[in-house]
Amino acid sequence: MAPPSKAAYHHGDLRDALIEATLELITAQGVDGFSLREVGRQAGVTPRAPYHHFENRAALLAVIAQRGYELLGTELQRAVQETPAKPNVPRLIQAYIHFARRHTAHFQVMFRPAAYDKSAHPEVAEAGDRAVGVVLDALAAAFGTQHDKRELQELAVLVWTVAHGTASLLNDGAFDRRSALMGTTPTELAARVAGAFGRLLGQ
Amino acid sequence: MAPPSKAAYHHGDLRDALIEATLELITAQGVDGFSLREVGRQAGVTPRAPYHHFENRAALLAVIAQRGYELLGTELQRAVQETPAKPNVPRLIQAYIHFARRHTAHFQVMFRPAAYDKSAHPEVAEAGDRAVGVVLDALAAAFGTQHDKRELQELAVLVWTVAHGTASLLNDGAFDRRSALMGTTPTELAARVAGAFGRLLGQ
DNA sequence: TGTACATCAGTGAACGCGCGTTCACTGATGTAC
DNA sequence: TGTACATCAGTGAACGCGCGTTCACTGATGTAC
């Protein structure tokens, strides 16, 4: 048994380990259950150590929000590229919902304004703009000939709204009762809502 | 100057005063900024006093969630009754959005699962069912002849989703940047999204 | 290849704070007779 | 109308806790020569 001190002392990748621990903690307990000390504890490190990698608690959350927007943008982009000729709106909404389900912690932090200071971290908002831009571009490609620019933008925000509303209600457990009353599951209900919206769009 | 002790000692309506103080605190600082001690302080009362009116911190929040659902149900009902023959879906969505704007604190608590223990407070979920039921009934009245029951329910959840998504994004400040890029205000953008959705429904 | 030294990434202890909740208590109020 | 007494709704002090953050420090690492 080689002494582990070498590898342990200079952790090697404490920064990533802290981010991982934060995601696990938030997934399990919610944003409120997250603390810098607990994150340090889970990474096997003293309370002082995280401050070598993040200015403070809010800075860690801001990094997570930014990564979240980048991940979301990537997943939306992938959904668009699967059907390049005419983007499938329900497919796009499903991609948003899947993101919210698989990356609960990111999703929570991204849309909780109090979690980090927006003005102190403009890079987060810019990553958000890019993610929303994917939806906008996809719709312009699909419906650009039928609508003027302003209508297109409103349509894009409407799509965002449906996706975000569904994902939020699903994640917050608000679909649990409603889906049971309808004899289905929360996830299936979310999919049906996306489908119903697609039909309204003539898709 | 009469001694204020009499009126002050037995507060008279401490329970309501605590609820009021909680709403103000959450509106100003968010749910995270709320504490039982601070609420007591704002009501001019010692930390022990709130426990004569609420079992604990979570119980106070549960009461606020329940009141929120009742208020929401009432406002939706009013919106329906304004156009009794054929409910106006954008009008319904606007009522939801207005509720979220005017009762920010209620709205935050209602949809934050960690704020209170749902299983300990089933009356909250029941109040939620009734509020959603208003939307369901209104749509059944409007579109009942064109769709079967299952389609109607899906449509109702879609309307809920649009309303909730718009209200959430608006309240969380996510429309601030997007509306600026579109040369309008967040509130106006929300109204346009509701309008665009209504047009898709042929309203 | 060896050594001096700057820098990096941790330790461990401590700070002051506000929190939820509980203790034993007491003044105010309402009611039965 | 007066009084005894139960109950209600507060007080004030204290508990133990976990938090974010800062202190001075030290062992590990990388680099210049």
Coordinates of C-alpha atoms (C1' of nucleotides) in Angstrom, one line a residue:
Chain A
M1 CA 0.0 0.0 0.0
A2 CA 1.7 3.1 -1.2
P3 CA 1.0 6.2 1.0
P4 CA -1.8 8.1 -0.6
S5 CA -0.5 11.4 0.7
K6 CA 1.0 12.4 -2.6
A7 CA -2.1 12.1 -4.7
A8 CA -4.3 13.2 -1.9
Y9 CA -2.5 16.4 -0.9
H10 CA -2.5 18.0 -4.3
H11 CA -5.8 16.7 -5.2
G12 CA -5.2 16.9 -8.9
D13 CA -8.6 17.9 -9.9
L14 CA -10.3 19.4 -6.9
R15 CA -12.0 22.0 -9.0
D16 CA -13.9 19.4 -11.0
A17 CA -14.5 17.3 -7.9
L18 CA -16.1 20.3 -6.2
I19 CA -18.4 20.9 -9.1
E20 CA -19.4 17.2 -9.2
A21 CA -20.1 17.2 -5.5
T22 CA -22.2 20.3 -5.9
L23 CA -24.3 18.8 -8.6
E24 CA -24.9 15.7 -6.6
L25 CA -25.8 17.7 -3.5
I26 CA -28.2 19.9 -5.4
T27 CA -29.8 16.9 -7.2
A28 CA -30.3 15.2 -3.9
Q29 CA -31.3 18.1 -1.6
G30 CA -32.1 21.1 -3.9
V31 CA -30.2 24.4 -4.1
D32 CA -31.1 25.2 -0.5
G33 CA -29.4 22.0 0.7
F34 CA -26.1 23.1 -0.9
S35 CA -23.3 24.6 1.2
L36 CA -19.7 25.1 0.4
R37 CA -18.6 23.3 3.5
E38 CA -20.6 20.2 2.7
V39 CA -19.2 20.2 -0.8
G40 CA -15.7 20.4 0.6
R41 CA -16.6 17.6 3.0
Q42 CA -17.8 15.3 0.1
A43 CA -14.6 16.0 -1.8
G44 CA -12.6 15.1 1.3
V45 CA -11.1 18.5 1.8
T46 CA -11.1 21.2 4.5
P47 CA -13.5 24.2 4.4
R48 CA -10.8 26.5 3.2
A49 CA -9.8 24.5 0.2
P50 CA -12.6 25.5 -2.2
Y51 CA -11.6 29.1 -2.0
H52 CA -8.5 28.3 -4.0
H53 CA -10.7 27.5 -6.9
F54 CA -13.8 29.7 -6.5
E55 CA -13.9 33.2 -5.2
N56 CA -17.0 32.3 -3.1
R57 CA -20.1 30.3 -2.9
A58 CA -21.9 32.4 -5.6
A59 CA -19.0 32.0 -8.1
L60 CA -19.3 28.2 -7.9
L61 CA -23.0 28.4 -8.7
A62 CA -22.4 30.8 -11.5
V63 CA -20.0 28.3 -13.1
I64 CA -22.7 25.6 -12.9
A65 CA -25.3 27.9 -14.4
Q66 CA -23.0 28.7 -17.3
R67 CA -22.1 25.1 -18.0
G68 CA -25.8 24.4 -17.8
Y69 CA -26.6 26.8 -20.6
E70 CA -23.8 25.5 -22.7
L71 CA -25.0 21.9 -22.3
L72 CA -28.6 23.0 -23.1
G73 CA -27.4 24.8 -26.2
T74 CA -25.6 21.7 -27.3
E75 CA -28.5 19.4 -26.8
L76 CA -30.9 21.7 -28.6
Q77 CA -28.4 22.0 -31.5
R78 CA -28.2 18.2 -31.7
A79 CA -32.0 18.0 -31.8
V80 CA -32.1 20.5 -34.7
Q81 CA -29.5 18.7 -36.7
E82 CA -31.3 15.4 -36.4
T83 CA -34.0 16.8 -38.7
P84 CA -32.1 19.4 -40.7
A85 CA -34.7 20.2 -43.4
K86 CA -37.5 21.2 -41.1
P87 CA -36.9 21.3 -37.4
N88 CA -39.5 19.3 -35.4
V89 CA -40.8 21.5 -32.6
P90 CA -42.0 18.7 -30.3
R91 CA -38.6 17.1 -30.7
L92 CA -37.0 20.4 -29.7
I93 CA -39.2 20.7 -26.7
Q94 CA -38.5 17.1 -25.7
A95 CA -34.8 17.9 -25.9
Y96 CA -35.3 20.8 -23.4
I97 CA -37.3 18.6 -21.1
H98 CA -34.7 15.8 -21.2
F99 CA -32.1 18.3 -20.4
A100 CA -34.1 19.5 -17.4
R101 CA -34.6 15.9 -16.2
R102 CA -31.1 14.7 -16.7
H103 CA -29.4 17.8 -15.4
T104 CA -31.8 18.8 -12.6
A105 CA -29.1 20.6 -10.6
H106 CA -28.0 22.7 -13.6
F107 CA -31.6 23.5 -14.4
Q108 CA -32.4 24.6 -10.9
V109 CA -29.4 26.9 -10.6
M110 CA -29.9 28.4 -14.1
F111 CA -33.3 29.7 -13.4
R112 CA -32.9 30.8 -9.8
P113 CA -32.0 34.4 -9.9
A114 CA -30.9 34.6 -6.3
A115 CA -28.4 31.7 -6.6
Y116 CA -25.7 33.9 -8.1
D117 CA -25.3 37.5 -8.9
K118 CA -26.2 38.0 -12.6
S119 CA -24.5 41.3 -12.9
A120 CA -21.3 39.9 -11.5
H121 CA -21.3 37.1 -14.0
P122 CA -22.3 38.4 -17.5
E123 CA -20.8 35.3 -19.1
V124 CA -23.7 33.3 -17.8
A125 CA -26.4 35.5 -19.4
E126 CA -24.4 35.3 -22.7
A127 CA -24.4 31.5 -22.6
G128 CA -28.2 31.7 -22.0
D129 CA -28.6 34.0 -25.1
R130 CA -26.8 31.4 -27.3
A131 CA -29.0 28.6 -26.1
V132 CA -32.2 30.5 -26.8
G133 CA -30.7 31.5 -30.1
V134 CA -30.6 27.9 -31.2
V135 CA -34.4 27.8 -31.0
L136 CA -34.8 31.1 -32.8
D137 CA -32.6 30.0 -35.7
A138 CA -34.3 26.7 -36.0
L139 CA -37.7 28.3 -36.3
A140 CA -36.5 30.8 -38.7
A141 CA -35.4 28.0 -40.9
A142 CA -38.7 26.2 -40.6
F143 CA -41.2 29.0 -40.7
G144 CA -39.3 31.8 -42.1
T145 CA -41.2 32.0 -45.3
Q146 CA -44.6 32.1 -43.7
H147 CA -44.0 34.8 -41.0
D148 CA -42.2 38.1 -40.7
K149 CA -39.4 38.5 -38.3
R150 CA -41.4 39.7 -35.4
E151 CA -43.9 36.9 -35.6
L152 CA -41.0 34.5 -35.7
Q153 CA -39.5 35.8 -32.6
E154 CA -42.8 35.6 -30.8
L155 CA -43.2 32.1 -31.9
A156 CA -39.7 31.2 -30.7
V157 CA -40.5 32.6 -27.3
L158 CA -43.7 30.7 -27.2
V159 CA -41.8 27.5 -28.0
W160 CA -39.4 28.3 -25.2
T161 CA -42.3 29.0 -22.9
V162 CA -44.0 25.6 -23.6
A163 CA -40.7 23.8 -23.1
H164 CA -39.8 25.7 -20.0
G165 CA -43.3 25.4 -18.5
T166 CA -43.5 21.7 -19.1
A167 CA -40.0 21.1 -17.8
S168 CA -40.6 23.2 -14.6
L169 CA -43.9 21.6 -13.7
L170 CA -42.5 18.2 -14.4
N171 CA -39.4 18.8 -12.3
D172 CA -41.3 20.4 -9.4
G173 CA -43.6 17.5 -9.2
A174 CA -46.7 19.5 -10.3
F175 CA -47.5 16.8 -12.9
D176 CA -47.6 14.0 -10.4
R177 CA -51.2 14.4 -9.3
R178 CA -52.5 15.6 -12.7
S179 CA -51.0 12.7 -14.6
A180 CA -52.3 10.2 -12.0
L181 CA -55.8 11.6 -12.5
M182 CA -55.4 11.1 -16.2
G183 CA -54.1 7.6 -15.9
T184 CA -50.6 8.2 -17.1
T185 CA -47.2 9.1 -15.9
P186 CA -45.7 12.6 -15.4
T187 CA -43.1 12.0 -18.1
E188 CA -45.7 10.7 -20.6
L189 CA -47.9 13.7 -19.8
A190 CA -45.1 16.0 -20.7
A191 CA -44.5 14.2 -24.0
R192 CA -48.2 14.5 -24.8
V193 CA -48.3 18.2 -24.1
A194 CA -45.3 18.6 -26.5
G195 CA -47.2 16.6 -29.1
A196 CA -50.4 18.5 -28.7
F197 CA -48.5 21.8 -29.2
G198 CA -46.8 20.4 -32.3
R199 CA -50.2 19.5 -33.7
L200 CA -51.4 23.1 -33.2
L201 CA -48.4 24.2 -35.2
G202 CA -49.4 21.8 -38.0
Q203 CA -46.5 19.5 -37.4
Chain B
M1 CA -49.9 58.7 26.1
A2 CA -51.7 55.6 27.2
P3 CA -49.5 52.6 27.9
P4 CA -49.5 50.5 24.8
S5 CA -49.0 47.3 26.8
K6 CA -52.5 46.1 26.6
A7 CA -52.9 46.2 22.9
A8 CA -49.3 45.2 22.3
Y9 CA -49.2 42.2 24.6
H10 CA -52.0 40.3 23.2
H11 CA -51.3 41.3 19.7
G12 CA -54.8 40.7 18.5
D13 CA -54.0 39.4 15.1
L14 CA -50.4 38.1 15.3
R15 CA -51.2 35.2 13.0
D16 CA -52.2 37.4 10.1
A17 CA -49.3 39.8 10.9
L18 CA -46.9 37.0 10.6
I19 CA -48.3 35.9 7.3
E20 CA -48.1 39.5 6.0
A21 CA -44.5 39.8 7.2
T22 CA -43.6 36.6 5.5
L23 CA -45.1 37.7 2.2
E24 CA -43.2 41.0 2.4
L25 CA -40.0 39.2 3.3
I26 CA -40.2 36.7 0.4
T27 CA -41.2 39.3 -2.1
A28 CA -38.1 41.4 -1.1
Q29 CA -35.6 38.6 -0.6
G30 CA -36.9 35.4 -2.1
V31 CA -37.8 32.3 -0.2
D32 CA -34.2 31.8 0.9
G33 CA -34.2 35.1 2.6
F34 CA -37.1 34.1 4.8
S35 CA -36.7 33.0 8.4
L36 CA -39.1 32.6 11.3
R37 CA -37.0 34.8 13.5
E38 CA -36.9 37.7 11.0
V39 CA -40.7 37.4 10.5
G40 CA -41.2 37.6 14.3
R41 CA -38.9 40.6 14.4
Q42 CA -40.9 42.4 11.7
A43 CA -44.1 41.7 13.6
G44 CA -42.4 43.1 16.8
V45 CA -42.5 39.9 18.7
T46 CA -40.1 37.4 20.3
P47 CA -38.8 34.3 18.4
R48 CA -40.9 32.1 20.5
A49 CA -44.2 33.8 19.7
P50 CA -44.8 32.4 16.1
Y51 CA -44.9 28.9 17.5
H52 CA -48.2 29.7 19.2
H53 CA -49.7 30.1 15.7
F54 CA -47.7 27.7 13.5
E55 CA -46.3 24.4 14.3
N56 CA -43.0 25.2 12.7
R57 CA -41.5 27.1 9.8
A58 CA -42.8 24.7 7.1
A59 CA -46.3 25.0 8.4
L60 CA -46.3 28.7 7.8
L61 CA -45.1 28.2 4.3
A62 CA -47.8 25.6 3.7
V63 CA -50.5 28.0 4.7
I64 CA -49.1 30.5 2.2
A65 CA -49.0 27.9 -0.5
Q66 CA -52.6 27.0 0.1
R67 CA -53.8 30.6 0.2
G68 CA -51.9 31.1 -3.1
Y69 CA -53.8 28.3 -4.8
E70 CA -57.1 29.6 -3.5
L71 CA -56.3 33.1 -4.8
L72 CA -55.2 31.7 -8.1
G73 CA -58.4 29.6 -8.4
T74 CA -60.5 32.7 -7.7
E75 CA -58.7 34.9 -10.2
L76 CA -59.0 32.2 -13.0
Q77 CA -62.7 31.8 -12.1
R78 CA -63.2 35.5 -12.5
A79 CA -61.4 35.5 -15.9
V80 CA -63.7 32.7 -17.1
Q81 CA -66.8 34.5 -15.9
E82 CA -65.9 37.7 -17.8
T83 CA -66.5 35.8 -21.1
P84 CA -69.0 33.1 -20.1
A85 CA -70.0 31.9 -23.5
K86 CA -66.6 31.1 -24.8
P87 CA -63.6 31.4 -22.5
N88 CA -60.8 33.4 -23.9
V89 CA -57.6 31.4 -23.5
P90 CA -55.2 34.4 -23.8
R91 CA -57.3 36.1 -21.1
L92 CA -57.0 33.0 -18.9
I93 CA -53.2 33.0 -19.4
Q94 CA -53.0 36.6 -18.6
A95 CA -54.9 36.1 -15.4
Y96 CA -52.3 33.4 -14.4
I97 CA -49.5 35.8 -15.2
H98 CA -51.0 38.6 -13.3
F99 CA -51.4 36.4 -10.3
A100 CA -47.8 35.4 -10.5
R101 CA -46.7 39.1 -10.8
R102 CA -49.0 40.5 -8.0
H103 CA -48.4 37.6 -5.6
T104 CA -44.8 36.8 -6.2
A105 CA -44.3 35.4 -2.8
H106 CA -47.2 33.0 -3.0
F107 CA -46.2 31.9 -6.5
Q108 CA -42.6 31.1 -5.4
V109 CA -43.7 29.1 -2.4
M110 CA -46.5 27.2 -4.3
F111 CA -44.0 25.8 -6.8
R112 CA -41.0 25.1 -4.6
P113 CA -41.4 21.5 -3.5
A114 CA -38.8 21.8 -0.8
A115 CA -40.5 24.8 0.9
Y116 CA -42.9 22.7 2.8
D117 CA -43.6 19.0 3.1
K118 CA -46.3 18.1 0.6
S119 CA -47.3 14.8 2.3
A120 CA -47.7 16.6 5.6
H121 CA -50.1 19.1 4.1
P122 CA -52.4 17.4 1.7
E123 CA -54.8 20.3 1.8
V124 CA -52.3 22.3 -0.2
A125 CA -52.4 19.9 -3.1
E126 CA -56.2 19.8 -3.0
A127 CA -56.3 23.5 -3.4
G128 CA -54.0 23.2 -6.3
D129 CA -56.2 20.6 -7.9
R130 CA -59.2 23.0 -7.7
A131 CA -57.3 25.8 -9.4
V132 CA -56.2 23.6 -12.3
G133 CA -59.8 22.3 -12.4
V134 CA -61.0 25.8 -13.3
V135 CA -58.9 25.8 -16.5
L136 CA -60.1 22.3 -17.3
D137 CA -63.7 23.1 -16.9
A138 CA -63.4 26.3 -18.9
L139 CA -61.8 24.5 -21.9
A140 CA -64.4 21.8 -21.7
A141 CA -67.0 24.4 -22.1
A142 CA -65.2 26.1 -25.0
F143 CA -63.9 23.1 -27.0
G144 CA -65.9 20.2 -25.6
T145 CA -67.8 19.6 -28.9
Q146 CA -64.6 19.5 -31.0
H147 CA -62.5 17.2 -28.9
D148 CA -62.8 14.0 -26.9
K149 CA -62.1 14.0 -23.2
R150 CA -58.5 13.0 -23.4
E151 CA -57.7 15.6 -26.0
L152 CA -59.4 18.2 -23.8
Q153 CA -57.3 17.3 -20.8
E154 CA -54.1 17.5 -22.8
L155 CA -55.2 20.8 -24.1
A156 CA -55.9 22.0 -20.6
V157 CA -52.4 21.0 -19.4
L158 CA -50.9 22.7 -22.5
V159 CA -52.7 25.9 -21.5
W160 CA -51.4 25.5 -18.0
T161 CA -47.9 24.9 -19.3
V162 CA -47.9 28.1 -21.5
A163 CA -49.2 30.1 -18.6
H164 CA -46.8 28.7 -16.1
G165 CA -43.8 28.9 -18.4
T166 CA -44.5 32.5 -19.3
A167 CA -45.1 33.5 -15.7
S168 CA -42.0 31.7 -14.5
L169 CA -39.6 33.1 -17.1
L170 CA -41.1 36.6 -16.5
N171 CA -40.8 36.4 -12.7
D172 CA -37.3 34.9 -12.8
G173 CA -36.1 37.7 -15.1
A174 CA -35.4 35.5 -18.0
F175 CA -37.4 37.7 -20.3
D176 CA -35.4 40.8 -19.4
R177 CA -32.7 40.3 -22.0
R178 CA -34.9 38.7 -24.7
S179 CA -37.5 41.5 -24.6
A180 CA -34.7 44.1 -24.8
L181 CA -33.3 42.4 -27.9
M182 CA -36.8 42.5 -29.4
G183 CA -37.3 46.2 -28.5
T184 CA -40.1 45.7 -26.0
T185 CA -40.7 45.1 -22.2
P186 CA -40.8 41.8 -20.4
T187 CA -44.5 42.2 -19.5
E188 CA -45.4 43.1 -23.1
L189 CA -43.5 40.1 -24.4
A190 CA -45.4 37.9 -22.0
A191 CA -48.7 39.3 -23.3
R192 CA -47.6 38.7 -26.9
V193 CA -46.7 35.1 -26.2
A194 CA -50.2 34.6 -24.8
G195 CA -51.7 36.3 -27.9
A196 CA -49.6 34.2 -30.3
F197 CA -50.8 31.0 -28.5
G198 CA -54.4 32.2 -28.7
R199 CA -54.0 32.6 -32.5
L200 CA -52.8 29.1 -32.8
L201 CA -55.9 28.0 -31.1
G202 CA -57.9 30.0 -33.6
Q203 CA -59.0 32.6 -31.0
Chain C
dT1 C1' 21.9 15.9 -12.2
dG2 C1' 21.4 18.8 -8.3
dT3 C1' 19.9 22.6 -5.8
dA4 C1' 17.6 27.0 -4.5
dC5 C1' 13.5 29.1 -4.6
dA6 C1' 8.9 30.8 -6.0
dT7 C1' 4.4 29.3 -6.3
dC8 C1' 0.6 26.4 -5.8
dA9 C1' -2.9 23.9 -3.2
dG10 C1' -3.7 22.3 0.6
dT11 C1' -4.3 22.2 6.4
dG12 C1' -6.4 23.3 10.8
dA13 C1' -8.3 26.4 13.8
dA14 C1' -11.0 30.2 14.6
dC15 C1' -14.3 34.4 13.9
dG16 C1' -19.0 36.0 14.3
dC17 C1' -23.5 35.1 12.8
dG18 C1' -28.3 33.8 12.4
dC19 C1' -31.0 30.0 12.5
dG20 C1' -34.9 26.7 14.3
dT21 C1' -36.5 25.2 18.3
dT22 C1' -37.3 24.5 23.4
dC23 C1' -37.2 25.9 28.4
dA24 C1' -39.8 27.7 32.2
dC25 C1' -42.2 31.7 33.0
dT26 C1' -46.0 35.4 33.4
dG27 C1' -49.3 38.9 32.2
dA28 C1' -53.9 39.3 29.9
dT29 C1' -58.3 37.6 29.0
dG30 C1' -62.6 35.1 29.3
dT31 C1' -65.9 32.4 31.9
dA32 C1' -68.6 30.0 35.6
dC33 C1' -70.8 30.8 39.5
Chain D
dT1 C1' -71.1 42.9 40.4
dG2 C1' -67.3 40.4 42.1
dT3 C1' -64.2 36.8 42.3
dA4 C1' -61.7 32.4 41.4
dC5 C1' -59.5 30.1 38.0
dA6 C1' -58.4 28.0 33.5
dT7 C1' -56.5 29.2 29.3
dC8 C1' -54.5 32.0 26.0
dA9 C1' -50.6 34.4 24.0
dG10 C1' -47.0 36.4 24.9
dT11 C1' -41.7 37.0 27.2
dG12 C1' -36.7 36.3 27.6
dA13 C1' -33.0 33.4 27.8
dA14 C1' -30.7 29.5 26.2
dC15 C1' -29.5 25.1 23.4
dG16 C1' -26.8 23.3 19.7
dC17 C1' -25.9 23.7 15.0
dG18 C1' -23.9 24.7 10.5
dC19 C1' -22.7 28.3 7.8
dG20 C1' -19.4 31.6 4.9
dT21 C1' -15.3 33.3 5.3
dT22 C1' -10.5 34.5 7.0
dC23 C1' -6.2 33.7 9.7
dA24 C1' -1.4 32.1 9.5
dC25 C1' 0.7 28.0 8.2
dT26 C1' 3.1 24.2 5.4
dG27 C1' 3.9 20.4 2.4
dA28 C1' 4.2 19.5 -2.6
dT29 C1' 5.4 20.9 -7.1
dG30 C1' 7.7 23.0 -11.0
dT31 C1' 11.4 25.7 -12.8
dA32 C1' 15.8 28.4 -13.6
dC33 C1' 20.4 27.8 -13.5

